[in-house]
C-alpha cells in the first residue's frame, strides 16, 4: 500500500480529525472495490474448473479519459470564443446577464422562501467577540446550524459575511474555519458560518452514537446527492439555498450593514462560494479559496469531485469557473489559490486573466484580484489574511497587518443543538424530501408506451441520431481465453469519435477477418462488468451460448466496462468513492450526456453494425449493469426480436426512495422520474418476448 494518501483523501482525513495514521485502513476501503473485477473473474474461472486464472482484458484503459479531455477542451473553446468576442462595456454587461441566466438554467429552480423559525440557542461571550449559536429552517422542517461571530462592543452596523465550510467532518468547528470567522469578528466584521448538510451537526445518516454511519462529509454528500438527480434535483443547489437562507437570517439582524455582504469558504466551501457568486445577487464581495481553477484542468488532472461540485449541463452551457464569478461582476472578488494545491493554480491564473478583461471593460479592473498562497490545500493563515485585507479595503475597515491571535474553541462549545445533531432536534433528512418528490412524481406520471415512450427515452438519455452503420477495427487475438468456442475475434466498434465498444464474436473456427455474413440469427450479450471474464466464468452466459447453436454469439463491453475499464483517478480506483466510474459519470452529467445514455448509444451502434452484417433476428441480452443499456436500446430499435435481462434494476423509483441504495452514480439518470420509469420500458418490451430474470433492487447494484 502507499505510505501516504493522495492529496484529495489526505484533505478528507485531516479535516475529519483522523490524521494520516489511519491511511492504510482507509486505503483498504478506497481500493477494495477497484480490484473486485479481477477477484470476481478469478472466482468465476475457478468455479468453471479452469486450471489457470486469466486477468480480464483491459486493452483500452485510457479511452474514456482521452474522449473526456476532448469534450471538455471543446466546451472550453466555445466558452473562450464567447469571452474573446467581448469588445465594449455593453458587450460585457450582456455577457454578465447571459452567464446569470445559464447558471440558473444549470442549477434549476429554487424553492419558495418559507419561515426561517430561527432560534438563538446559546450565547458565548469572549473579550473581543461573541458567538451566537443559531438554528433555522432553510426549508420546512430542514434545520441548519450556524455560529454567528459578532465584534464585541458594537456601535452601529458592521459588514456581514456568510462563511461556508469545506469538507470537514466537524463542519463549522474545524480549526481553519472557525479561525476565519473569529478573525473577521476580531477585525470589526460579523461572520455567520453554517454547517453544510452531512457535516458538523447535520449528519443525515445517524448511527446510535449520533455519529455518521457513513463517515460523514463527502460520503454522505455522494450517497444522498446521487438519487436527487432522478427527481431533477442537484445537491449543489440545496447547499447554495442553505447559504442564501443564512443570508436572509443575517439581514434580520440590526447589527448588519446590508451594503456590505460577503461570502467566503475554502475547498468545498470555495465551491459553494463560487456557485453563490452566480446565484445570489445580494452579495457585494466574495473570496473563494482553494477551488477556482478551470474544468479543463480538473478533467485533465483526473481530479474527481463531490456531487455538489458537478453542476448539471454546466459544460454544455459553455460555463467555466470564471463565469460564476463573472455573474457577480463588477463587484469585488478575490480568487485565492495555493501553490501546492491539487486544484491547479494554473487554472486559477487563467480564470483571473479572463475576469481581468471583463472587469476592465466594466470599468473596475481593481475589483478582481488573485492571491496564490505558498501552502498546500487549505484555508491557511496566508489566505485568510488575504481575505481580511480584501474585505477590509472593500468595506473601509482596514485589516490588521497580521491575523489576530486566534483562540480555537472546543467543538462542544460551538454546538447549536442539545445533543449535537439536528436529527435529534427533529429535523427532516434531505433523503425524505427526495422520497416525497419521487412519490409525488409517481402519482402524476402516466405510463408511456410506443412513440411517446421512445421520445421520452431519447430525451432523457440525450441520444442523437446514430447515422450510418459504424466502422470498426479488427483486433489481433489475445491468446487462448478459454471461451466456450474454438475461435473468436474482437472488433473495436467506433460508436463515436474516440469511443469504441468492444465486440467479441465467438466462432467454430479461427477468425481474424471482417464480420462474417450469412447467419440471420444473432445473440448480442451486453456484459455486466467484463465480456471477457463473463464468457469464461459465468455459467449462465455459457448456457445462453449453448441454447443458441444456430445463432452468431456476440459479447459486448460498452464504454468504460471491461476492455475499456479506466485506469485513471488513481490505481485500482474504478469503484472507489472518487473512482473513475464516478468521475466519468459526473462529467457526463456536466456535459449533458449521461453515461447511461452514452452506453445505450454504444449498444444501438453495435445493433446497427449487426443489422448491416445481415443479422435480421437479434436477441438482445443484458446482465447487471449491461441490462439497462440493453433495455433502452431494445425500446428504441425495431431490429430486436427478443430481449433477455438478468439482474436488471427494478425501477428508478426504488433508488429514489431508498436511503441506502447501492447503485453507481452512472445509473442516476437526471430527471428520469419526471418522464418515465423502468416498468414502462419492461411493459413495452413484452411484445419482444421479454424475459426478466432475478431483477435487482436498490441494494444490489454493486454485486459482482
XYZ file of C-alpha atoms in Angstrom:
704
model
C 0.000 0.000 0.000
C 1.006 3.610 -0.436
C 2.734 5.159 2.559
C 0.576 8.283 2.410
C -2.785 9.166 0.872
C -3.301 11.089 -2.365
C -3.986 14.816 -1.813
C -7.785 14.638 -2.059
C -8.043 11.884 0.531
C -5.333 13.493 2.671
C -7.551 16.577 2.984
C -10.543 14.469 3.999
C -8.591 12.557 6.654
C -7.016 15.695 8.075
C -10.172 17.824 8.177
C -12.058 14.862 9.613
C -9.613 14.888 12.503
C -8.451 11.343 11.647
C -4.874 12.188 10.773
C -2.658 10.301 8.393
C -2.041 7.302 10.655
C -5.324 5.762 9.500
C -4.339 5.826 5.818
C -3.572 2.081 5.498
C -7.061 1.304 6.783
C -8.658 3.987 4.641
C -6.726 2.859 1.583
C -8.083 -0.633 2.034
C -11.591 0.841 1.813
C -10.826 3.018 -1.200
C -9.066 0.290 -3.180
C -11.030 -2.822 -2.272
C -13.727 -2.121 -4.844
C -11.204 -1.435 -7.591
C -9.863 -4.973 -7.502
C -13.287 -6.603 -7.337
C -13.452 -7.323 -11.051
C -10.257 -9.358 -11.089
C -11.335 -11.215 -7.949
C -14.734 -11.950 -9.455
C -13.133 -13.194 -12.646
C -10.820 -15.436 -10.661
C -13.704 -16.921 -8.666
C -15.765 -17.429 -11.785
C -12.920 -19.126 -13.626
C -12.151 -21.358 -10.674
C -15.832 -22.285 -10.425
C -15.777 -23.326 -14.065
C -12.860 -25.666 -13.340
C -10.268 -23.752 -15.362
C -6.672 -24.661 -14.463
C -5.381 -21.081 -14.596
C -6.665 -17.617 -13.775
C -6.712 -15.078 -16.586
C -6.996 -11.391 -15.679
C -9.807 -9.653 -17.573
C -8.780 -7.987 -20.814
C -8.281 -4.244 -20.481
C -6.813 -3.009 -23.755
C -8.402 0.484 -23.838
C -7.934 1.838 -20.280
C -7.327 5.458 -21.390
C -10.135 5.662 -23.924
C -12.710 7.448 -21.778
C -10.130 9.866 -20.408
C -8.936 10.966 -23.838
C -12.536 11.334 -25.027
C -13.403 13.395 -21.950
C -10.449 15.721 -22.393
C -11.517 16.356 -25.998
C -15.083 17.105 -24.903
C -14.026 19.468 -22.113
C -11.497 21.242 -24.317
C -14.215 21.713 -26.941
C -16.517 23.231 -24.322
C -13.707 25.489 -23.110
C -13.015 26.617 -26.680
C -16.661 27.560 -27.126
C -16.631 29.475 -23.851
C -13.380 31.245 -24.695
C -14.813 32.295 -28.051
C -17.720 33.943 -26.252
C -15.355 35.753 -23.914
C -12.933 36.787 -26.648
C -15.802 38.367 -28.578
C -16.315 40.947 -25.814
C -15.120 44.359 -27.005
C -17.220 47.004 -25.245
C -18.800 47.727 -21.894
C -22.189 46.872 -23.395
C -20.787 43.514 -24.546
C -19.512 42.843 -21.026
C -22.832 43.753 -19.420
C -24.685 41.469 -21.819
C -22.222 38.687 -21.032
C -22.815 39.040 -17.284
C -26.554 38.738 -17.859
C -26.008 35.727 -20.104
C -23.956 33.796 -17.548
C -26.501 34.569 -14.829
C -29.227 33.046 -16.994
C -27.167 29.996 -17.927
C -26.187 29.350 -14.311
C -29.831 29.450 -13.276
C -30.619 27.020 -16.091
C -27.920 24.614 -14.908
C -28.889 24.700 -11.235
C -32.631 24.577 -11.756
C -35.402 26.417 -9.917
C -35.144 27.500 -6.316
C -37.926 26.755 -3.824
C -40.239 29.336 -2.352
C -38.999 31.052 0.771
C -40.674 29.804 3.927
C -40.455 30.958 7.570
C -36.961 30.588 8.975
C -38.161 29.849 12.519
C -34.718 30.944 13.680
C -33.619 30.420 17.268
C -30.624 31.625 19.257
C -29.930 28.596 21.433
C -26.874 29.886 23.285
C -24.528 32.892 23.506
C -20.819 32.697 24.337
C -19.119 35.940 25.355
C -15.433 36.454 24.668
C -13.249 39.529 25.235
C -13.118 40.668 21.598
C -16.206 38.953 20.173
C -19.238 36.908 20.992
C -20.662 33.776 19.385
C -24.370 33.211 18.997
C -25.479 29.625 18.378
C -28.333 29.632 15.877
C -30.670 27.189 14.205
C -33.033 27.985 11.343
C -35.100 26.128 8.756
C -33.911 26.630 5.188
C -36.914 24.556 4.091
C -39.864 23.483 6.225
C -38.537 21.178 8.913
C -34.977 21.149 7.485
C -32.663 22.519 10.164
C -29.419 24.403 9.561
C -26.954 25.086 12.380
C -24.587 28.031 12.479
C -22.399 30.230 14.658
C -22.732 33.987 14.354
C -19.468 35.720 15.315
C -20.027 39.381 16.229
C -17.440 42.005 17.253
C -17.618 42.954 20.914
C -18.833 46.417 21.891
C -20.731 47.048 18.676
C -21.735 50.614 17.920
C -23.591 50.941 14.658
C -23.754 48.434 11.822
C -20.945 46.198 10.587
C -20.357 44.217 7.381
C -21.796 40.714 7.399
C -20.091 37.675 5.883
C -21.571 34.238 5.292
C -18.997 31.513 5.965
C -19.352 28.200 4.154
C -17.270 25.180 5.113
C -15.118 22.737 3.237
C -15.420 19.008 3.796
C -14.519 18.975 7.472
C -16.220 16.280 9.491
C -16.935 18.773 12.278
C -18.117 21.463 9.866
C -18.050 24.969 11.291
C -15.922 23.849 14.249
C -12.909 22.923 12.084
C -9.930 24.988 13.196
C -9.328 26.776 9.896
C -12.994 27.656 9.503
C -13.711 28.953 12.985
C -10.407 30.828 12.646
C -11.545 32.904 9.668
C -14.924 33.579 11.302
C -13.287 34.638 14.552
C -10.612 36.596 12.677
C -13.273 38.622 10.880
C -15.098 39.376 14.137
C -11.853 40.457 15.834
C -11.376 42.942 12.968
C -14.816 44.502 13.003
C -16.865 42.308 10.678
C -19.604 39.805 11.508
C -19.456 36.246 10.197
C -22.283 33.711 10.186
C -20.722 30.317 9.475
C -23.030 27.367 8.850
C -22.687 23.603 8.801
C -23.093 22.029 5.373
C -25.588 19.205 5.139
C -23.842 15.951 6.044
C -21.256 17.663 8.283
C -20.950 19.081 11.766
C -24.354 18.945 13.444
C -26.118 17.982 10.213
C -25.357 14.305 9.655
C -28.160 12.749 7.633
C -27.231 9.115 8.295
C -27.089 8.968 12.082
C -25.893 5.938 13.992
C -26.812 5.038 17.542
C -23.930 7.151 18.874
C -25.093 10.217 16.913
C -22.201 9.958 14.509
C -22.499 9.357 10.784
C -22.835 5.691 9.898
C -21.313 6.565 6.511
C -18.400 8.555 7.888
C -19.900 11.990 7.235
C -18.828 14.674 4.794
C -18.157 13.556 1.260
C -19.536 10.061 1.821
C -22.882 11.494 2.896
C -22.866 14.061 0.089
C -22.427 11.451 -2.617
C -24.859 8.984 -1.079
C -27.729 11.440 -0.644
C -26.890 13.555 -3.675
C -26.872 10.796 -6.291
C -30.587 9.845 -6.168
C -31.573 13.521 -6.195
C -30.741 13.551 -9.912
C -33.522 11.052 -10.580
C -36.123 13.614 -9.467
C -34.384 16.571 -11.108
C -32.595 17.977 -8.050
C -28.927 18.930 -7.557
C -27.174 18.829 -4.185
C -25.190 21.978 -5.021
C -28.462 23.856 -5.343
C -29.582 22.657 -1.916
C -26.321 23.718 -0.304
C -26.466 27.103 -2.014
C -30.043 27.557 -0.798
C -28.956 26.919 2.795
C -26.431 29.760 2.452
C -28.977 32.055 0.803
C -31.372 31.481 3.693
C -28.481 32.107 6.103
C -28.125 35.475 4.381
C -31.850 36.055 4.877
C -31.337 35.483 8.578
C -28.252 37.705 8.722
C -30.246 40.535 7.188
C -32.797 40.317 10.007
C -30.087 41.366 12.440
C -29.914 45.036 13.347
C -26.104 44.815 13.651
C -25.588 44.070 9.946
C -24.906 46.653 7.256
C -26.841 45.489 4.155
C -24.480 47.483 1.946
C -21.575 45.148 2.752
C -22.398 41.446 2.463
C -19.619 38.935 1.839
C -19.262 35.241 1.142
C -16.172 33.121 1.735
C -15.183 29.489 2.102
C -12.441 27.011 1.328
C -12.358 23.796 -0.729
C -15.965 22.578 -0.635
C -16.715 25.982 0.856
C -14.790 27.538 -2.023
C -17.135 25.632 -4.295
C -20.189 26.969 -2.508
C -18.743 30.482 -2.578
C -18.171 30.215 -6.329
C -21.658 28.899 -7.050
C -23.226 31.562 -4.811
C -21.494 34.318 -6.734
C -23.621 33.180 -9.655
C -26.833 32.555 -7.728
C -27.198 35.229 -5.035
C -27.150 38.850 -6.268
C -27.241 40.364 -2.769
C -23.614 39.526 -2.043
C -21.379 42.554 -2.519
C -17.975 40.842 -2.194
C -16.601 37.317 -2.390
C -13.463 35.353 -1.522
C -13.448 31.735 -2.728
C -10.406 29.764 -1.556
C -8.862 26.544 -2.921
C -11.411 25.703 -5.572
C -11.388 28.101 -8.504
C -9.429 26.760 -11.454
C -10.917 25.550 -14.768
C -12.971 22.494 -15.605
C -10.346 21.549 -18.181
C -7.558 21.490 -15.602
C -9.674 19.328 -13.303
C -10.545 16.915 -16.117
C -7.010 16.655 -17.481
C -5.621 16.168 -13.968
C -8.151 13.365 -13.316
C -9.493 15.140 -10.232
C -12.857 13.716 -9.154
C -15.016 15.989 -7.056
C -18.061 15.690 -4.867
C -21.631 15.541 -6.036
C -22.300 19.207 -5.287
C -19.223 20.258 -7.275
C -20.538 18.904 -10.595
C -23.424 21.098 -11.823
C -25.720 19.519 -14.431
C -25.181 20.678 -18.034
C -22.612 23.264 -16.963
C -20.166 22.346 -19.735
C -22.907 22.015 -22.331
C -23.861 25.587 -21.452
C -20.261 26.764 -22.085
C -19.759 27.758 -18.454
C -16.488 27.587 -16.550
C -15.438 28.556 -13.026
C -14.729 32.085 -14.204
C -18.338 32.522 -15.296
C -19.757 32.028 -11.815
C -17.558 34.888 -10.635
C -18.377 36.862 -13.782
C -22.040 36.692 -12.793
C -21.126 38.975 -9.896
C -19.086 41.460 -11.946
C -18.076 44.159 -11.388
C -18.457 43.569 -7.635
C -15.204 42.862 -5.748
C -13.923 39.264 -5.858
C -10.581 37.828 -4.765
C -9.613 34.383 -6.056
C -7.475 32.577 -3.512
C -5.379 29.598 -4.572
C -2.441 27.688 -3.115
C 0.820 26.945 -4.887
C 0.842 23.334 -3.658
C -2.865 22.645 -4.124
C -4.329 19.839 -6.218
C -6.790 22.438 -7.507
C -4.425 23.571 -10.241
C -3.177 27.130 -9.663
C -2.538 27.440 -13.412
C -6.293 27.339 -13.865
C -6.705 29.931 -11.106
C -4.408 32.267 -13.047
C -6.277 31.567 -16.299
C -9.557 32.378 -14.580
C -8.112 35.620 -13.241
C -6.945 36.717 -16.704
C -10.360 36.041 -18.210
C -12.055 38.044 -15.487
C -9.490 40.847 -15.665
C -10.619 41.547 -19.220
C -14.288 41.532 -18.232
C -13.765 43.773 -15.205
C -11.671 46.165 -17.280
C -14.457 46.504 -19.848
C -16.833 47.201 -16.960
C -14.524 49.926 -15.657
C -13.496 48.165 -12.425
C -10.225 46.295 -13.044
C -9.196 46.781 -9.411
C -12.195 44.744 -8.224
C -10.823 41.394 -9.355
C -7.727 40.059 -7.617
C -5.721 36.840 -7.380
C -3.799 35.622 -4.355
C -1.700 32.458 -4.556
C -0.545 31.303 -1.154
C 2.596 29.216 -0.588
C 0.862 26.309 1.097
C -0.884 23.032 0.272
C -4.667 22.809 0.035
C -6.394 24.602 2.905
C -7.597 27.931 4.299
C -4.151 28.690 5.709
C -3.237 31.884 7.517
C -1.803 33.357 4.309
C -5.117 33.012 2.517
C -7.143 34.163 5.493
C -5.038 37.306 5.741
C -5.513 37.957 2.008
C -9.275 37.727 2.559
C -9.156 40.070 5.577
C -7.198 42.674 3.595
C -9.514 42.443 0.606
C -12.771 42.650 2.568
C -11.259 45.381 4.744
C -10.427 47.506 1.719
C -13.861 46.983 0.194
C -15.715 47.869 3.399
C -13.409 50.640 4.585
C -12.497 48.735 7.741
C -8.727 48.235 7.475
C -7.456 44.787 8.374
C -4.638 44.239 10.832
C -1.148 43.695 9.441
C -1.372 40.061 10.531
C -4.161 37.800 11.684
C -5.053 38.488 15.319
C -4.306 35.773 17.844
C -6.996 33.133 17.414
C -8.423 31.178 20.325
C -9.640 27.864 18.938
C -12.932 26.958 20.548
C -13.652 23.375 21.542
C -16.202 21.588 19.366
C -18.800 21.135 22.149
C -18.702 24.877 22.868
C -19.910 25.588 19.311
C -22.872 23.194 19.239
C -26.261 24.706 18.494
C -28.463 21.679 19.259
C -28.914 19.954 22.616
C -27.286 16.667 21.584
C -25.112 17.975 18.752
C -27.209 16.671 15.855
C -30.213 18.181 14.087
C -31.719 14.719 13.667
C -32.200 14.549 17.417
C -33.729 18.033 17.311
C -36.497 16.908 14.956
C -35.045 17.890 11.582
C -36.129 16.148 8.424
C -33.439 14.446 6.371
C -32.600 15.516 2.845
C -33.465 11.992 1.699
C -37.012 12.391 2.980
C -37.507 15.280 0.559
C -36.228 13.130 -2.301
C -38.656 10.371 -1.310
C -41.581 12.785 -1.183
C -40.735 14.204 -4.602
C -40.410 10.711 -6.074
C -43.777 9.676 -4.655
C -45.420 12.829 -5.988
C -43.928 12.276 -9.445
C -45.116 8.661 -9.430
C -48.683 9.796 -8.812
C -48.536 12.307 -11.658
C -46.625 10.188 -14.140
C -48.708 8.473 -16.803
C -47.471 5.135 -18.093
C -45.896 5.711 -21.511
C -45.968 3.357 -24.478
C -44.942 3.336 -28.122
C -43.762 6.562 -29.718
C -44.308 8.580 -26.538
C -42.024 6.287 -24.566
C -39.375 6.283 -27.289
C -39.399 10.071 -27.352
C -39.079 10.270 -23.573
C -36.217 7.762 -23.513
C -34.319 9.634 -26.227
C -34.888 12.952 -24.461
C -33.773 11.813 -21.017
C -30.806 9.799 -22.290
C -29.769 12.708 -24.556
C -29.449 10.440 -27.577
C -28.601 11.778 -31.009
C -29.259 10.257 -34.431
C -26.667 7.460 -34.819
C -26.303 7.954 -38.577
C -24.914 5.189 -40.776
C -23.573 1.867 -39.511
C -20.270 2.348 -37.680
C -16.807 1.382 -38.794
C -14.696 -0.980 -36.719
C -11.194 -2.233 -36.119
C -10.242 -5.913 -36.179
C -8.105 -6.566 -33.109
C -5.387 -9.170 -33.028
C -6.147 -12.148 -30.818
C -5.306 -12.044 -27.120
C -4.257 -15.669 -26.977
C -6.222 -18.545 -25.546
C -9.049 -17.050 -23.479
C -10.785 -20.334 -22.586
C -14.054 -19.251 -24.186
C -16.644 -21.953 -24.947
C -15.752 -21.902 -28.667
C -12.869 -22.892 -30.906
C -12.195 -19.377 -32.091
C -13.096 -15.754 -31.511
C -12.395 -12.286 -32.838
C -12.796 -8.941 -31.094
C -13.921 -5.897 -33.038
C -13.478 -2.346 -31.747
C -16.672 -0.700 -32.972
C -16.314 3.065 -33.360
C -19.573 4.241 -31.855
C -18.412 7.881 -31.994
C -15.044 9.582 -32.465
C -12.518 8.286 -29.883
C -15.001 5.765 -28.447
C -15.144 2.049 -29.157
C -17.469 -0.659 -27.955
C -15.530 -3.902 -27.753
C -17.437 -6.667 -29.509
C -16.254 -10.283 -29.327
C -17.701 -12.814 -31.766
C -17.376 -16.485 -30.948
C -16.605 -18.804 -33.831
C -16.284 -22.521 -34.570
C -13.103 -21.765 -36.473
C -10.240 -19.309 -36.384
C -11.478 -15.795 -37.093
C -9.210 -12.860 -37.873
C -11.202 -11.079 -40.580
C -14.151 -8.793 -41.030
C -17.546 -9.712 -39.600
C -18.780 -12.941 -41.177
C -22.049 -12.825 -43.081
C -24.643 -15.461 -43.855
C -26.342 -16.017 -40.490
C -29.607 -14.186 -39.881
C -29.791 -15.034 -36.180
C -27.560 -13.392 -33.613
C -27.353 -13.108 -29.842
C -25.867 -9.854 -28.576
C -24.825 -10.080 -24.928
C -24.134 -6.778 -23.111
C -21.836 -7.516 -20.198
C -22.158 -6.605 -16.562
C -18.504 -5.914 -15.794
C -16.381 -7.726 -18.417
C -17.418 -9.663 -21.510
C -14.082 -11.460 -21.435
C -14.445 -12.641 -17.836
C -18.118 -13.497 -18.196
C -17.611 -15.540 -21.373
C -15.147 -17.670 -19.408
C -16.562 -17.732 -15.920
C -20.318 -17.139 -15.978
C -22.286 -20.380 -16.240
C -25.446 -18.511 -17.267
C -23.673 -16.899 -20.236
C -22.380 -20.296 -21.286
C -25.938 -21.648 -21.102
C -27.042 -18.812 -23.400
C -24.380 -19.821 -25.903
C -25.343 -23.473 -25.764
C -29.046 -22.625 -26.156
C -28.445 -20.795 -29.458
C -26.353 -23.118 -31.647
C -27.792 -21.663 -34.861
C -27.051 -18.028 -33.914
C -23.884 -15.991 -34.076
C -22.932 -15.086 -30.500
C -21.511 -11.644 -29.710
C -20.423 -10.295 -26.309
C -20.090 -6.538 -25.879
C -18.337 -4.213 -23.450
C -19.809 -0.734 -23.708
C -17.579 2.245 -22.916
C -15.889 2.165 -19.548
C -16.645 -1.506 -18.961
C -14.301 -4.494 -19.137
C -11.881 -3.996 -22.017
C -12.140 -0.212 -21.640
C -12.446 -0.013 -17.844
C -10.492 3.150 -16.980
C -7.235 3.020 -15.034
C -7.470 6.720 -14.174
C -8.049 8.716 -10.964
C -5.507 6.596 -9.112
C -4.538 2.937 -9.053
C -7.390 0.441 -8.737
C -9.922 3.208 -8.225
C -12.647 2.199 -10.648
C -15.273 1.706 -7.937
C -13.829 3.999 -5.277
C -15.987 6.787 -3.934
C -13.865 9.141 -6.048
C -13.060 6.472 -8.593
C -13.041 6.634 -12.352
C -16.546 5.198 -12.785
C -17.897 8.050 -10.687
C -15.591 10.573 -12.382
C -16.827 9.903 -15.925
C -20.411 9.681 -14.766
C -20.163 13.099 -13.109
C -18.596 14.685 -16.177
C -21.236 13.042 -18.351
C -23.915 14.948 -16.435
C -21.900 18.172 -16.725
C -21.667 17.613 -20.495
C -25.420 16.902 -20.631
C -24.600 13.410 -21.859
C -25.331 10.984 -19.009
C -23.081 7.938 -19.022
C -26.079 5.608 -19.130
C -27.164 7.362 -22.319
C -23.675 7.084 -23.778
C -23.675 3.349 -23.121
C -27.128 2.929 -24.639
C -25.818 4.720 -27.726
C -22.983 2.175 -27.889
C -25.483 -0.694 -27.903
C -27.567 0.983 -30.605
C -24.485 1.408 -32.768
C -23.496 -2.228 -32.340
C -27.016 -3.302 -33.281
C -26.674 -1.148 -36.396
C -23.477 -2.959 -37.274
C -25.010 -6.408 -36.801
C -28.010 -5.467 -38.885
C -25.739 -4.216 -41.652
C -23.909 -7.554 -41.488
C -27.144 -9.375 -42.265
C -28.380 -10.305 -38.784
C -32.113 -9.695 -39.012
C -33.162 -11.762 -35.996
C -31.318 -10.390 -32.981
C -31.793 -11.477 -29.385
C -30.516 -8.735 -27.090
C -29.300 -9.923 -23.698
C -28.113 -7.710 -20.854
C -26.854 -8.599 -17.413
C -26.438 -6.380 -14.348
C -25.018 -3.040 -15.386
C -25.476 -4.043 -19.022
C -29.191 -4.720 -18.602
C -30.341 -1.094 -18.719
C -28.420 -0.053 -21.863
C -29.794 -3.220 -23.461
C -33.351 -2.467 -22.337
C -33.261 1.122 -23.576
C -31.736 0.087 -26.891
C -34.451 -2.532 -27.343
C -37.146 0.089 -26.727
C -35.609 2.322 -29.380
C -34.847 -0.037 -32.252
C -37.180 -2.451 -34.065
C -34.210 -4.634 -35.020
C -34.507 -6.571 -31.749
C -36.726 -9.657 -31.846
C -36.191 -10.945 -28.328
C -34.972 -9.383 -25.060
C -33.484 -11.185 -22.064
C -32.426 -9.208 -18.975
C -30.798 -10.704 -15.920
C -30.251 -8.679 -12.732
C -31.915 -5.631 -14.270
C -32.777 -2.785 -11.897
C -36.422 -2.985 -10.885
C -37.114 0.761 -11.035
C -35.506 4.156 -10.669
C -38.253 4.968 -8.181
C -36.845 2.363 -5.807
C -33.432 4.080 -5.890
C -35.019 7.449 -5.136
C -36.868 6.239 -2.039
C -34.107 4.018 -0.639
C -31.723 5.933 1.659
C -29.042 3.265 1.316
C -29.310 2.452 -2.384
C -26.130 0.857 -3.684
C -26.068 1.578 -7.428
C -23.237 3.557 -9.032
C -23.791 7.176 -9.905
C -23.799 6.176 -13.581
C -27.345 4.870 -13.089
C -28.722 8.089 -11.564
C -30.324 9.345 -14.755
C -31.128 13.067 -14.405
C -34.830 13.959 -14.431
C -35.906 10.441 -15.447
C -38.758 10.186 -12.921
C -40.344 13.315 -14.358
C -40.875 11.356 -17.586
C -40.918 7.569 -17.192
C -39.648 4.648 -15.141
C -38.218 1.246 -15.965
C -41.524 -0.637 -15.607
C -42.731 1.412 -18.607
C -39.838 0.019 -20.636
C -40.368 -3.527 -19.428
C -44.066 -3.351 -20.306
C -43.191 -2.058 -23.778
C -40.790 -4.959 -24.301
C -43.390 -7.628 -23.619
C -44.017 -7.664 -27.362
C -40.326 -8.646 -27.814
C -40.586 -11.794 -25.714
C -39.059 -10.054 -22.715
C -37.613 -12.357 -20.078
C -36.736 -10.697 -16.757
C -34.511 -12.955 -14.663
C -33.768 -12.268 -10.987
C -34.211 -8.460 -11.031
C -32.012 -6.436 -8.713
C -33.338 -3.961 -6.187
C -31.885 -0.782 -4.751
C -29.360 -2.586 -2.547
C -27.959 -4.880 -5.248
C -26.179 -2.602 -7.707
C -22.628 -3.240 -6.512
C -22.832 -7.019 -6.709
C -20.203 -8.697 -8.845
